[in-house]
Amino acid sequence: MTDNRPINGPDNIISPEQIIAQGEVVYQRPDALSDAQTHYCPGCTHGIIHRLIGEAIDELGIQGKTIMVAPVGCSVLMYYYFDVDGVEAAHGRAPAMATGLKRTQPDKIVFTYQGDGDLASIGAAEILHAANRGENISVFFVNNAVYGMTSGQMAPTSLPGQITTSSPLGRDVKVHGFPMRMAEIIAGLPGAAYVVRRSVYDARTIRQAKKAVLTAFKTQQAGLGMSMVEFLSSCPTNWHMSPAESLTWIRDTMVPYYPLGDFKVAEEVKALG
Amino acid sequence: MASTIKGTIVIEVDRCKGCELCTTVCPQDILHMGRGRFNARGYRPVELVDPTGKCTGCALCALICPDVVLSVYRYDARRAPGA
Amino acid sequence: MTAKRELWKGNEAIAEAAIRGGVEAFFGYPITPQTELLEYMSVRMPELGRTFLQAESEVASINMVYGAACGGMRAMSSSSSPGISLMQEGLSYIAASEVPAVLVDVMRGGPGLGNIQPSQSDYFQMTRSAGHGDFHPLVLAPSTVQEAVDLMYEAFPLAEKYRTLVILAADGSLGQMMEPATMPPMRPPLTEAERGDWAVRGKGNREKRIITSLFLKEPELEALNHKLQAKLSQIAETERRWEEIQTEDAEYLVVAYGSVGRTCKTVVREARAQGVKVGLFRPISLWPFPWPRLRELAAGKRAILVSEMSAGQMLEDVRLAVEGQCPVDFYGRMGGVIPLPDEILEALHRVVATYRPAVDSAEPRSE
């Protein structure tokens, strides 16, 4: 006999404790994330991306055989935030280190996590060649259009006219060149099996980003070649915006230049479902 | 007919950095920044203000939270034993 | 089956010796005069089911070595002078995170693009500054292909014993020459249990392991440096290597290493035949430099002649070792020019003429 009386009508309020006790967990911290509190600025979406990766590792049950390659940049300390084996690469060299790890331990799941300075600037050769070799690793590329750790310099992904601490008059494309669309560039290399761009500025994009992380790991598990997810991410501190404004800035200003979407999905990856 | 699904969240107060993102997405508007209370890291943590049990456990707050501050629970009276 | 002497090209002999020594992963990049080492690896490593990869640059190569080494694998690279310069950041990371790794440097003429002739002008690069920060790789300098084989064979055990970087410092002539050598037996591969308990191999159900060279809190970085220094002094205690020839009754010493050290054996032999009591001191470990023995030998010597294919770099270590007990002179060639025995012999005679006691020389010294 079901009771359709409104639960919280005057006579039977359900207390939070009862909801917790008798209800079910809808969301909680993934095991693959450690208990450490992150050093990221308030509202920085590195935290969301970390969480999505942690969730995917849990769901695929690969925590025990995952090896993480941390970059130099804001996420240089990420090995504190994950409960997986990890190494710290020199700036830009994560794909090379990941290559060394994956080639000698092919049964492990190896991923790099890199910012735009790390991947698109000093590490451009490494990511290009890792992709071209179809290195069987997953690359999570966080594009927040500035160098965050060193407090807001222009990055290869800074937008035209974007004011940063090293482009005080705004990025002049005639002087500094154009922002690099790495997903499109990497997608052009045959060795890349799965290359997409996502973001994490609202519930819809976060859910899509989560699926992409899962697909990237599955691509690696199936040995189909390099997988890369580029995330448009925020930097409230160095963009001089509130966390909420920075998410809006991603949607209204970054996305037009960096369209979200799939740029390379090999047939075999599609077949993974 | 009022919803038979009720939810609540657990806030790890000292993890919150006061970024306010969760308050911008809560459909029930029951998440607000605490007034005059600081956590161990000196931030003003978020608070759940839900006297009439509006929370449905939709987890949109947890989805947007960059610091995994929020755990979400849901209770569905229809499936509750002996309801 | 007794190992047989075969004719080997230096670079290939070093590669095969590394394979016999148990290398599991080789990452490298073409650069003369080292490339045959890479080519040889490209054939043999896949044959043995081991990892070989030609990387996009030396920067990538050393970081691939670093990655593999973090996993407790026996990983190495090889290059030559300009390539080693590109690797220096990686070498510093390897040293700071105490993972065992092996590198072969087949030195060439420098600075700049230089040329592809043999040279020793990277002595400082390897012994003083193989990268930023206080660290020293263990540097071994062979003078023959056989010695290169023997030292290469020891490289991985040494690297693992001290969890450090080992560099085999050869030069273009050693890499390119051919001479007979005997290969050591194939060392059995490492078992999973034999890999370091620090190796990053997926946490399974143990505590996670992190290998990083980042120590933001300065007391922690200072503690790491103390640990590295303690290790270096331990290495210095046990791994100083050199060769001495006719030093017991010598009045003069020639100090030279690597292929110049080999040339100087001829110089000593000929000088002795001409009545000069001279001996050879040939450092084999460039770091740790065998200064204690050299300091002992310097006592009572009339003069020491150092010879290098450079402007004089080991010269400074010799002077530090001798500590003014006797004059230390230098004869070297640069730019990839190989000094011939006669030139060094003449230099030795000039030294003898300059520093022999006045009593037995008829006319006063002129110059």
XYZ file of C-alpha atoms in Angstrom:
723
model
C 0.000 0.000 0.000
C 1.710 3.137 -1.101
C 1.176 6.260 0.898
C 0.674 9.219 -1.356
C 0.318 11.723 1.426
C 2.841 14.545 0.923
C 5.900 13.488 2.778
C 6.477 16.727 4.481
C 2.948 17.542 5.219
C 2.351 18.942 8.696
C 2.083 15.550 10.323
C 5.156 13.645 9.025
C 8.257 15.748 8.367
C 11.209 13.562 7.274
C 14.359 14.639 9.016
C 17.634 14.819 7.140
C 19.002 12.159 9.468
C 16.211 9.789 8.406
C 16.812 10.623 4.773
C 20.444 9.740 5.209
C 19.738 6.683 7.315
C 16.974 5.204 5.222
C 17.730 6.819 1.904
C 20.492 6.099 -0.598
C 23.652 7.961 -1.436
C 23.237 9.866 -4.641
C 26.613 11.481 -4.687
C 29.819 11.233 -2.677
C 33.570 11.606 -3.025
C 35.046 9.017 -5.423
C 37.584 6.601 -3.885
C 40.189 7.532 -6.478
C 40.350 11.012 -4.983
C 42.350 11.287 -1.769
C 41.055 13.116 1.282
C 43.524 15.952 0.789
C 42.016 19.398 0.377
C 43.159 21.062 -2.832
C 45.137 24.269 -2.985
C 43.177 25.515 -6.005
C 41.559 28.927 -5.795
C 37.898 29.082 -4.798
C 35.730 28.212 -7.809
C 38.598 26.908 -9.918
C 37.238 24.140 -12.107
C 40.414 22.083 -11.888
C 38.546 20.632 -8.916
C 35.611 19.523 -11.023
C 37.875 17.951 -13.652
C 39.829 16.103 -10.956
C 36.542 14.771 -9.617
C 35.344 13.573 -13.016
C 38.609 11.679 -13.508
C 38.294 10.219 -10.017
C 34.742 9.106 -10.724
C 35.739 7.502 -14.025
C 38.620 5.632 -12.363
C 36.190 4.290 -9.755
C 33.577 3.297 -12.312
C 36.096 1.460 -14.474
C 37.686 -0.157 -11.431
C 41.203 0.788 -12.515
C 42.453 2.610 -9.386
C 44.943 -0.158 -8.619
C 46.598 -0.091 -12.021
C 46.448 3.587 -12.885
C 49.573 5.726 -13.084
C 49.145 9.485 -13.209
C 51.650 11.887 -14.733
C 51.339 15.318 -13.131
C 52.528 18.423 -14.974
C 54.081 21.670 -13.901
C 51.398 24.314 -13.455
C 48.512 24.843 -11.051
C 47.955 21.097 -10.968
C 51.579 20.403 -10.081
C 50.404 19.119 -6.701
C 47.671 16.896 -8.070
C 49.425 13.769 -6.856
C 48.255 14.777 -3.382
C 44.659 14.792 -4.618
C 44.498 11.365 -6.220
C 44.884 8.012 -4.522
C 46.772 6.394 -7.378
C 50.482 5.873 -8.135
C 51.926 8.936 -9.812
C 54.970 10.750 -11.093
C 55.764 14.399 -11.590
C 56.969 15.427 -15.030
C 59.120 18.355 -15.998
C 57.171 21.212 -17.583
C 55.767 20.020 -20.897
C 57.304 16.552 -20.704
C 54.360 14.591 -19.319
C 53.562 12.869 -22.635
C 57.192 11.727 -22.918
C 57.199 10.439 -19.345
C 53.869 8.753 -19.948
C 55.343 7.136 -23.057
C 58.230 5.757 -21.033
C 55.810 4.407 -18.421
C 53.249 2.958 -20.843
C 55.763 1.337 -23.162
C 57.401 -0.501 -20.282
C 54.183 -1.209 -18.365
C 51.615 -1.707 -21.142
C 49.123 -3.334 -18.748
C 48.803 -0.145 -16.701
C 46.425 2.748 -17.358
C 48.584 5.849 -17.818
C 47.172 9.355 -18.053
C 48.678 12.822 -18.151
C 46.960 15.918 -16.820
C 48.316 19.106 -18.329
C 47.573 22.832 -18.499
C 47.746 24.945 -21.617
C 51.220 26.285 -20.907
C 52.439 22.737 -20.230
C 50.852 21.076 -23.249
C 50.465 23.770 -25.914
C 53.575 25.822 -25.223
C 56.723 24.175 -23.880
C 55.340 20.657 -24.399
C 53.955 21.098 -27.912
C 56.465 18.742 -29.506
C 55.872 16.065 -26.892
C 52.088 16.041 -27.278
C 52.276 16.134 -31.079
C 54.609 13.174 -31.240
C 52.819 11.181 -28.563
C 49.643 11.613 -30.600
C 51.420 10.852 -33.842
C 52.802 7.637 -32.408
C 49.299 6.755 -31.273
C 50.765 6.420 -27.790
C 48.235 4.408 -25.849
C 47.782 6.982 -23.104
C 44.977 9.366 -22.076
C 45.666 13.087 -21.958
C 43.484 15.448 -19.967
C 44.278 18.937 -21.216
C 42.990 21.852 -19.150
C 42.698 25.036 -21.181
C 42.084 28.107 -19.004
C 43.646 30.627 -21.373
C 46.364 31.778 -18.932
C 49.353 30.555 -16.960
C 47.643 30.138 -13.598
C 50.417 29.061 -11.213
C 52.705 31.915 -12.178
C 49.733 34.275 -11.756
C 48.145 35.043 -15.029
C 50.504 35.398 -17.950
C 49.422 35.001 -21.552
C 49.230 31.395 -22.689
C 49.227 29.987 -26.235
C 45.482 29.661 -25.696
C 44.869 33.253 -24.532
C 42.204 34.854 -26.694
C 42.834 37.760 -29.068
C 42.808 40.970 -27.071
C 42.860 39.112 -23.753
C 44.617 41.174 -21.125
C 47.053 39.170 -19.005
C 50.040 40.013 -16.864
C 52.289 39.511 -19.884
C 49.961 41.012 -22.474
C 48.910 44.112 -20.526
C 47.551 45.803 -23.652
C 45.694 42.663 -24.672
C 46.970 39.807 -26.804
C 47.928 41.288 -30.189
C 47.708 38.450 -32.678
C 50.112 40.257 -34.982
C 52.697 40.186 -32.224
C 51.803 37.090 -30.170
C 50.081 34.942 -32.759
C 46.690 33.308 -32.526
C 45.278 31.113 -29.768
C 46.031 27.455 -30.506
C 43.135 25.050 -30.952
C 44.938 21.981 -29.716
C 42.029 19.546 -30.019
C 41.716 20.276 -33.732
C 45.492 20.104 -34.205
C 45.892 16.798 -32.377
C 42.801 15.343 -34.043
C 44.586 15.754 -37.372
C 47.198 13.176 -36.403
C 46.382 9.592 -37.400
C 47.634 8.144 -34.135
C 45.023 10.061 -32.170
C 41.991 7.810 -31.713
C 39.726 10.004 -29.586
C 40.069 13.788 -29.371
C 37.262 15.949 -28.050
C 36.778 19.319 -26.406
C 34.467 19.670 -23.433
C 33.875 22.131 -20.667
C 32.631 22.160 -17.088
C 30.710 25.411 -16.800
C 27.269 23.891 -16.075
C 25.505 20.624 -15.304
C 25.074 19.694 -18.990
C 28.690 20.292 -19.960
C 29.943 18.593 -16.792
C 27.931 15.450 -17.611
C 29.231 15.471 -21.186
C 32.776 15.948 -19.896
C 32.350 12.957 -17.589
C 31.344 10.746 -20.510
C 34.366 11.948 -22.462
C 36.709 11.027 -19.605
C 35.185 7.555 -19.494
C 35.528 7.155 -23.244
C 39.150 8.306 -23.109
C 40.023 5.643 -20.542
C 38.059 3.005 -22.482
C 39.975 3.965 -25.629
C 43.188 3.314 -23.754
C 41.893 0.059 -22.256
C 41.079 -1.147 -25.755
C 44.552 -0.119 -26.938
C 43.192 2.044 -29.712
C 45.756 4.853 -29.579
C 45.976 8.219 -27.921
C 42.900 9.763 -26.319
C 42.747 13.431 -25.362
C 40.027 15.479 -23.729
C 40.522 19.242 -23.831
C 38.565 20.989 -21.088
C 37.725 24.662 -21.202
C 38.323 25.531 -17.577
C 38.137 28.640 -15.413
C 40.698 30.819 -13.625
C 38.694 33.234 -11.482
C 41.738 34.698 -9.777
C 43.720 35.537 -12.882
C 40.689 36.467 -14.946
C 39.720 38.842 -12.125
C 36.188 37.489 -12.029
C 33.989 35.769 -9.515
C 33.745 31.986 -9.854
C 30.228 32.314 -11.322
C 31.265 35.059 -13.765
C 34.209 32.977 -14.888
C 31.916 30.090 -15.857
C 29.845 32.513 -17.871
C 33.015 33.852 -19.508
C 33.879 30.335 -20.626
C 30.446 29.885 -22.183
C 30.125 33.312 -23.796
C 33.739 34.108 -24.708
C 35.839 30.954 -24.852
C 33.398 28.557 -26.474
C 32.913 30.733 -29.595
C 36.673 30.489 -30.242
C 37.042 26.939 -28.924
C 33.895 25.086 -30.040
C 32.937 22.125 -27.905
C 32.573 18.848 -29.770
C 34.203 15.702 -31.045
C 37.146 16.225 -33.392
C 38.327 12.651 -33.790
C 36.450 9.541 -32.843
C 37.938 6.494 -34.521
C 35.468 3.866 -35.693
C 36.739 1.404 -33.093
C 36.146 4.016 -30.382
C 32.587 4.511 -31.559
C 32.162 0.757 -31.349
C 33.118 0.881 -27.680
C 29.731 2.488 -26.987
C 0.583 15.656 -5.478
C 3.711 16.726 -3.612
C 6.867 14.844 -4.506
C 7.407 11.607 -2.664
C 11.207 12.030 -3.097
C 13.056 13.839 -0.385
C 16.743 14.656 -0.315
C 19.377 16.264 1.779
C 23.072 17.038 1.605
C 25.990 16.718 4.007
C 28.391 19.650 3.874
C 32.042 19.082 4.830
C 32.207 22.607 6.156
C 35.994 22.916 6.349
C 36.424 21.925 2.696
C 34.265 24.747 1.393
C 36.106 27.712 -0.107
C 33.027 29.914 -0.338
C 33.032 29.980 -4.139
C 29.213 30.166 -4.113
C 28.814 28.124 -7.312
C 26.415 25.685 -5.663
C 24.144 28.537 -4.585
C 23.801 29.556 -8.252
C 22.500 26.156 -9.397
C 20.195 24.952 -6.608
C 16.697 24.742 -8.143
C 15.090 25.038 -4.709
C 17.244 28.055 -3.727
C 17.961 26.537 -0.331
C 21.768 26.905 -0.424
C 23.143 30.147 0.903
C 26.513 31.391 2.137
C 26.715 31.268 5.899
C 26.495 34.623 7.673
C 29.263 35.473 10.103
C 30.633 31.940 10.360
C 34.092 30.959 9.093
C 35.539 27.515 8.529
C 39.002 26.286 9.456
C 40.438 27.782 6.257
C 38.878 31.182 6.882
C 36.226 30.893 4.208
C 32.495 31.471 4.740
C 31.059 28.020 4.058
C 27.744 27.295 2.325
C 24.732 26.347 4.431
C 21.633 24.290 3.659
C 18.534 26.197 4.775
C 15.679 23.777 4.214
C 13.164 23.879 7.059
C 10.313 22.587 4.897
C 12.281 19.804 3.220
C 12.339 21.179 -0.324
C 15.587 19.411 -1.219
C 15.007 16.617 -3.731
C 18.549 15.293 -3.772
C 19.030 16.361 -7.411
C 22.778 16.723 -6.761
C 23.206 19.712 -9.089
C 25.093 21.372 -6.243
C 27.510 18.461 -5.916
C 27.961 18.389 -9.679
C 29.212 21.987 -9.829
C 31.223 21.902 -6.587
C 34.970 22.095 -7.361
C 35.989 20.836 -3.947
C 33.757 17.793 -3.377
C 32.308 19.467 -0.290
C 28.816 18.028 -0.710
C 27.474 14.493 -0.350
C 23.893 13.997 -1.492
C 21.290 11.606 -0.150
C 17.817 10.813 -1.439
C 14.857 9.074 0.213
C 11.896 7.852 -1.863
C 8.874 7.314 0.320
C 7.251 4.980 -2.250
C 10.060 2.523 -1.869
C 10.372 3.048 1.853
C 9.673 -0.215 3.772
C 6.248 -0.319 5.444
C 5.396 3.243 4.399
C 80.797 -21.934 -24.313
C 83.719 -19.589 -23.833
C 82.982 -16.026 -24.832
C 84.871 -15.247 -28.018
C 86.675 -12.109 -29.037
C 84.984 -10.435 -31.953
C 85.615 -7.280 -33.884
C 83.244 -4.628 -32.580
C 82.486 -1.045 -33.485
C 82.555 0.995 -30.269
C 78.993 2.290 -30.390
C 77.594 -1.138 -31.181
C 79.727 -2.816 -28.537
C 78.413 -0.397 -25.936
C 74.850 -1.112 -27.067
C 75.320 -4.887 -26.893
C 77.007 -4.577 -23.504
C 74.019 -2.594 -22.235
C 71.724 -5.352 -23.546
C 73.846 -8.013 -21.831
C 73.728 -5.740 -18.771
C 69.938 -5.962 -18.678
C 68.650 -2.739 -20.263
C 64.877 -3.066 -20.689
C 64.105 0.212 -22.414
C 66.126 2.437 -24.716
C 64.930 5.877 -25.815
C 67.208 7.949 -28.024
C 67.655 10.345 -30.873
C 70.040 10.355 -33.794
C 73.188 12.453 -33.361
C 76.654 11.795 -34.721
C 78.995 10.312 -33.513
C 76.599 8.166 -31.382
C 73.932 7.100 -33.848
C 75.089 3.541 -34.462
C 74.327 2.833 -30.797
C 70.709 3.828 -31.421
C 70.576 1.901 -34.709
C 71.939 -1.211 -33.039
C 69.332 -0.924 -30.309
C 66.594 -0.531 -32.941
C 67.459 -4.012 -34.202
C 68.326 -5.924 -31.019
C 65.817 -4.584 -28.497
C 62.710 -5.619 -30.440
C 64.387 -8.972 -31.132
C 64.547 -9.521 -27.378
C 61.055 -8.186 -26.744
C 62.449 -5.137 -25.036
C 61.386 -1.514 -25.468
C 63.027 0.627 -28.113
C 61.790 4.045 -29.246
C 63.374 6.814 -31.251
C 61.957 9.945 -29.661
C 61.251 13.335 -31.196
C 64.179 14.938 -29.398
C 66.764 14.364 -26.693
C 64.503 16.295 -24.350
C 61.770 13.732 -24.960
C 64.225 10.819 -24.830
C 65.521 11.577 -21.358
C 62.002 12.134 -20.046
C 60.943 8.797 -21.482
C 63.903 7.254 -19.664
C 62.780 9.088 -16.529
C 59.241 7.732 -16.903
C 60.376 4.155 -17.438
C 62.904 4.426 -14.607
C 60.189 5.662 -12.220
C 58.533 2.326 -12.900
C 61.662 0.502 -11.733
C 62.629 -0.503 -15.261
C 66.245 -0.541 -16.464
C 66.100 2.386 -18.882
C 68.807 4.263 -20.740
C 69.551 6.730 -23.464
C 72.613 7.756 -25.400
C 73.580 10.951 -27.149
C 76.429 13.307 -27.892
C 77.358 16.708 -26.429
C 74.629 18.971 -27.925
C 72.024 16.306 -27.161
C 73.332 15.961 -23.617
C 72.879 19.691 -23.198
C 69.212 19.232 -24.123
C 68.899 16.413 -21.601
C 70.296 18.287 -18.628
C 66.930 19.293 -17.182
C 65.862 15.657 -17.256
C 69.144 14.520 -15.686
C 68.520 16.905 -12.802
C 65.009 15.509 -12.272
C 66.374 11.952 -12.363
C 69.022 12.789 -9.796
C 66.591 14.624 -7.527
C 64.076 11.780 -7.516
C 66.761 9.139 -7.000
C 65.687 6.801 -9.736
C 68.412 4.640 -11.291
C 69.142 5.537 -14.919
C 71.990 5.143 -17.397
C 73.221 7.465 -20.115
C 75.987 7.180 -22.702
C 77.662 10.384 -23.889
C 79.807 10.031 -27.004
C 81.451 13.421 -26.836
C 82.040 15.520 -29.964
C 83.701 18.809 -30.856
C 82.101 21.887 -29.322
C 80.905 24.356 -28.344
C 77.870 25.080 -30.483
C 77.059 22.742 -33.309
C 80.779 22.069 -33.192
C 81.633 19.066 -35.297
C 81.467 15.300 -35.198
C 85.087 14.688 -34.260
C 85.962 13.232 -30.863
C 86.383 15.589 -27.945
C 86.546 15.723 -24.170
C 85.277 19.279 -23.802
C 82.205 18.122 -21.842
C 84.141 17.018 -18.768
C 82.760 19.962 -16.802
C 79.247 19.331 -18.144
C 79.291 15.830 -16.720
C 81.314 16.243 -13.562
C 80.372 19.768 -12.529
C 76.968 20.551 -13.965
C 75.024 17.721 -15.536
C 71.996 19.856 -14.743
C 70.792 22.436 -12.281
C 71.200 21.818 -8.572
C 73.723 20.025 -6.399
C 74.171 16.554 -7.829
C 76.777 14.488 -9.624
C 76.202 11.509 -11.864
C 78.627 8.649 -11.469
C 80.771 9.186 -14.557
C 82.935 6.407 -15.989
C 85.370 7.031 -18.855
C 86.574 4.016 -20.866
C 89.688 4.204 -23.045
C 89.157 1.066 -25.124
C 86.140 -0.695 -26.611
C 86.644 -3.600 -24.189
C 86.746 -1.237 -21.234
C 83.618 0.487 -22.538
C 81.908 -2.910 -22.653
C 83.024 -3.811 -19.139
C 81.977 -0.455 -17.640
C 78.650 -0.483 -19.499
C 77.938 -3.931 -18.086
C 78.345 -2.550 -14.582
C 76.241 0.543 -15.208
C 72.790 -0.745 -14.208
C 73.897 -2.530 -11.031
C 75.750 0.637 -10.013
C 72.750 2.829 -10.822
C 70.482 0.551 -8.803
C 72.914 0.146 -5.927
C 72.995 3.881 -5.326
C 69.702 4.828 -7.048
C 71.567 7.322 -9.088
C 72.437 8.364 -12.625
C 75.408 6.642 -14.250
C 77.035 8.157 -17.332
C 79.433 6.331 -19.595
C 81.624 9.098 -20.991
C 83.121 8.018 -24.287
C 84.139 10.171 -27.244
C 83.700 10.047 -30.969
C 86.848 8.032 -31.589
C 85.806 5.292 -29.144
C 82.321 5.255 -30.599
C 83.481 4.976 -34.188
C 86.588 2.781 -33.930
C 86.520 -0.985 -34.319
C 88.615 -3.360 -32.242
C 88.283 -6.819 -30.739
C 86.208 -7.180 -27.612
C 84.625 -10.002 -25.624
C 81.002 -9.679 -24.586
C 79.884 -10.566 -21.027
C 77.061 -13.115 -20.573
C 73.404 -12.021 -20.829
C 72.244 -10.941 -17.383
C 68.829 -12.414 -16.429
C 65.992 -9.869 -16.505
C 64.776 -8.271 -13.283
C 61.888 -10.040 -11.598
C 58.944 -8.018 -10.285
C 60.211 -8.589 -6.750
C 63.646 -7.254 -7.617
C 62.262 -3.920 -8.698
C 62.638 -1.107 -6.206
C 60.019 -0.872 -3.450
C 59.726 2.738 -4.526
C 58.773 1.892 -8.119
C 55.578 3.355 -9.532
C 53.724 0.383 -10.985
C 50.064 0.978 -10.072
C 49.179 0.868 -6.395
C 47.199 -2.391 -6.503
C 46.058 -2.598 -2.903
C 49.133 -1.048 -1.314
C 49.673 2.590 -0.364
C 50.163 4.834 -3.381
C 53.717 5.781 -4.392
C 54.577 9.166 -5.799
C 57.885 10.064 -7.443
C 58.446 13.778 -7.644
C 61.347 16.168 -7.477
C 59.184 18.972 -6.093
C 59.824 19.927 -2.464
C 58.124 23.249 -1.921
C 58.978 23.399 1.781
C 62.648 24.372 1.907
C 63.536 22.258 4.959
C 62.314 19.244 2.975
C 64.422 20.149 -0.050
C 67.411 20.755 2.204
C 66.844 17.344 3.768
C 66.767 15.793 0.307
C 70.003 17.554 -0.578
C 71.666 16.268 2.587
C 70.519 12.784 1.600
C 71.930 13.193 -1.903
C 75.235 14.523 -0.538
C 75.501 11.588 1.836
C 74.954 9.249 -1.094
C 77.565 11.051 -3.170
C 80.149 10.743 -0.415
C 79.346 7.062 -0.130
C 79.826 6.687 -3.882
C 83.078 8.626 -3.586
C 84.278 6.215 -0.893
C 83.706 3.105 -2.919
C 83.710 3.928 -6.621
C 86.964 5.818 -7.340
C 88.681 4.023 -10.246
C 91.906 4.653 -12.078
C 94.847 2.973 -13.777
C 98.500 3.578 -12.986
C 101.440 2.694 -15.213
C 105.076 2.921 -14.035
C 104.258 5.487 -11.366
C 106.423 3.912 -8.624
C 109.783 5.362 -9.698
C 108.403 8.176 -11.857
C 109.757 11.706 -11.533
C 107.076 13.047 -13.848
C 103.454 12.068 -14.273
C 101.153 12.266 -17.272
C 97.469 12.451 -16.337
C 94.942 11.738 -19.068
C 91.655 9.813 -19.421
C 89.586 8.125 -22.092
C 91.129 7.847 -25.531
C 93.799 10.441 -24.687
C 94.653 8.281 -21.667
C 95.218 5.439 -24.108
C 97.404 7.588 -26.375
C 99.498 8.537 -23.374
C 100.430 4.888 -22.774
C 102.436 5.196 -25.965
C 103.843 8.534 -24.788
C 104.999 6.993 -21.501
C 106.516 4.005 -23.242
C 108.449 6.183 -25.691
C 109.518 8.723 -23.080
C 110.800 5.905 -20.844
C 112.795 4.623 -23.837
C 114.295 8.093 -24.115
C 115.316 7.975 -20.454
C 112.514 10.070 -18.972
C 111.189 8.554 -15.726
C 107.533 9.214 -16.367
C 104.385 7.377 -15.289
C 100.719 7.514 -16.350
C 97.798 8.169 -14.059
C 94.554 7.464 -15.947
C 91.332 8.324 -14.130
C 88.497 5.922 -15.094
C 85.877 7.408 -12.779
C 85.674 11.091 -13.660
C 83.222 11.515 -10.844
C 84.171 10.537 -8.157
C 87.587 11.813 -9.274
C 90.413 9.626 -7.872
C 92.147 12.630 -6.260
C 93.370 10.915 -3.046
C 95.699 8.584 -4.936
C 96.809 11.361 -7.289
C 97.598 13.567 -4.299
C 99.775 10.769 -2.889
C 101.543 10.254 -6.212
C 102.181 13.987 -6.662
C 104.500 14.002 -3.648
C 108.064 14.388 -4.825
C 107.166 14.631 -8.505
C 109.050 17.274 -10.503
C 106.012 18.105 -12.604
C 102.749 16.716 -13.918
C 101.506 17.034 -17.504
C 97.785 16.843 -18.090
C 96.553 16.144 -21.595
C 92.977 16.428 -22.807
C 91.007 17.040 -25.969
C 89.767 20.310 -24.537
C 91.047 23.611 -23.205
C 91.859 21.865 -19.926
C 88.962 20.802 -17.689
C 90.121 17.718 -15.812
C 93.195 19.924 -15.395
C 91.371 21.724 -12.591
C 90.618 18.490 -10.732
C 94.277 17.522 -11.080
C 95.393 20.861 -9.653
C 92.934 20.468 -6.790
C 94.303 16.993 -6.115
C 97.963 17.996 -6.342
C 97.409 21.024 -4.137
C 100.598 22.724 -5.277
C 102.918 19.876 -4.389
C 104.424 20.223 -7.865
C 103.801 22.206 -11.041
C 100.929 20.999 -13.210
C 101.255 21.735 -16.921
C 98.816 21.139 -19.744
C 98.868 20.103 -23.373
C 95.581 19.762 -25.218
C 93.925 20.021 -28.617
C 90.491 21.465 -29.219
C 87.877 21.519 -31.931
C 87.895 17.768 -32.398
C 91.600 17.536 -33.256
C 93.048 14.316 -31.862
C 96.471 14.848 -30.231
C 99.024 12.360 -31.549
C 101.560 10.691 -29.284
C 104.468 12.729 -30.724
C 102.843 16.042 -29.857
C 102.251 14.969 -26.269
C 105.762 13.548 -26.088
C 107.181 16.894 -27.200
C 105.073 18.648 -24.601
C 106.445 16.243 -22.007
C 110.003 17.029 -23.061
C 109.264 20.743 -22.705
C 107.949 20.056 -19.205
C 111.060 18.051 -18.374
C 113.276 20.801 -19.757
C 111.409 23.374 -17.723
C 111.245 21.606 -14.412
C 114.247 19.308 -14.260
C 116.610 20.380 -11.451
C 119.106 23.126 -12.542
C 122.149 21.127 -11.299
C 122.276 18.615 -14.121
C 121.565 21.028 -16.968
C 124.690 22.613 -18.412
C 123.334 25.892 -19.697
C 120.898 28.065 -17.763
C 117.307 27.700 -18.747
C 116.669 30.160 -21.551
C 113.013 31.090 -22.081
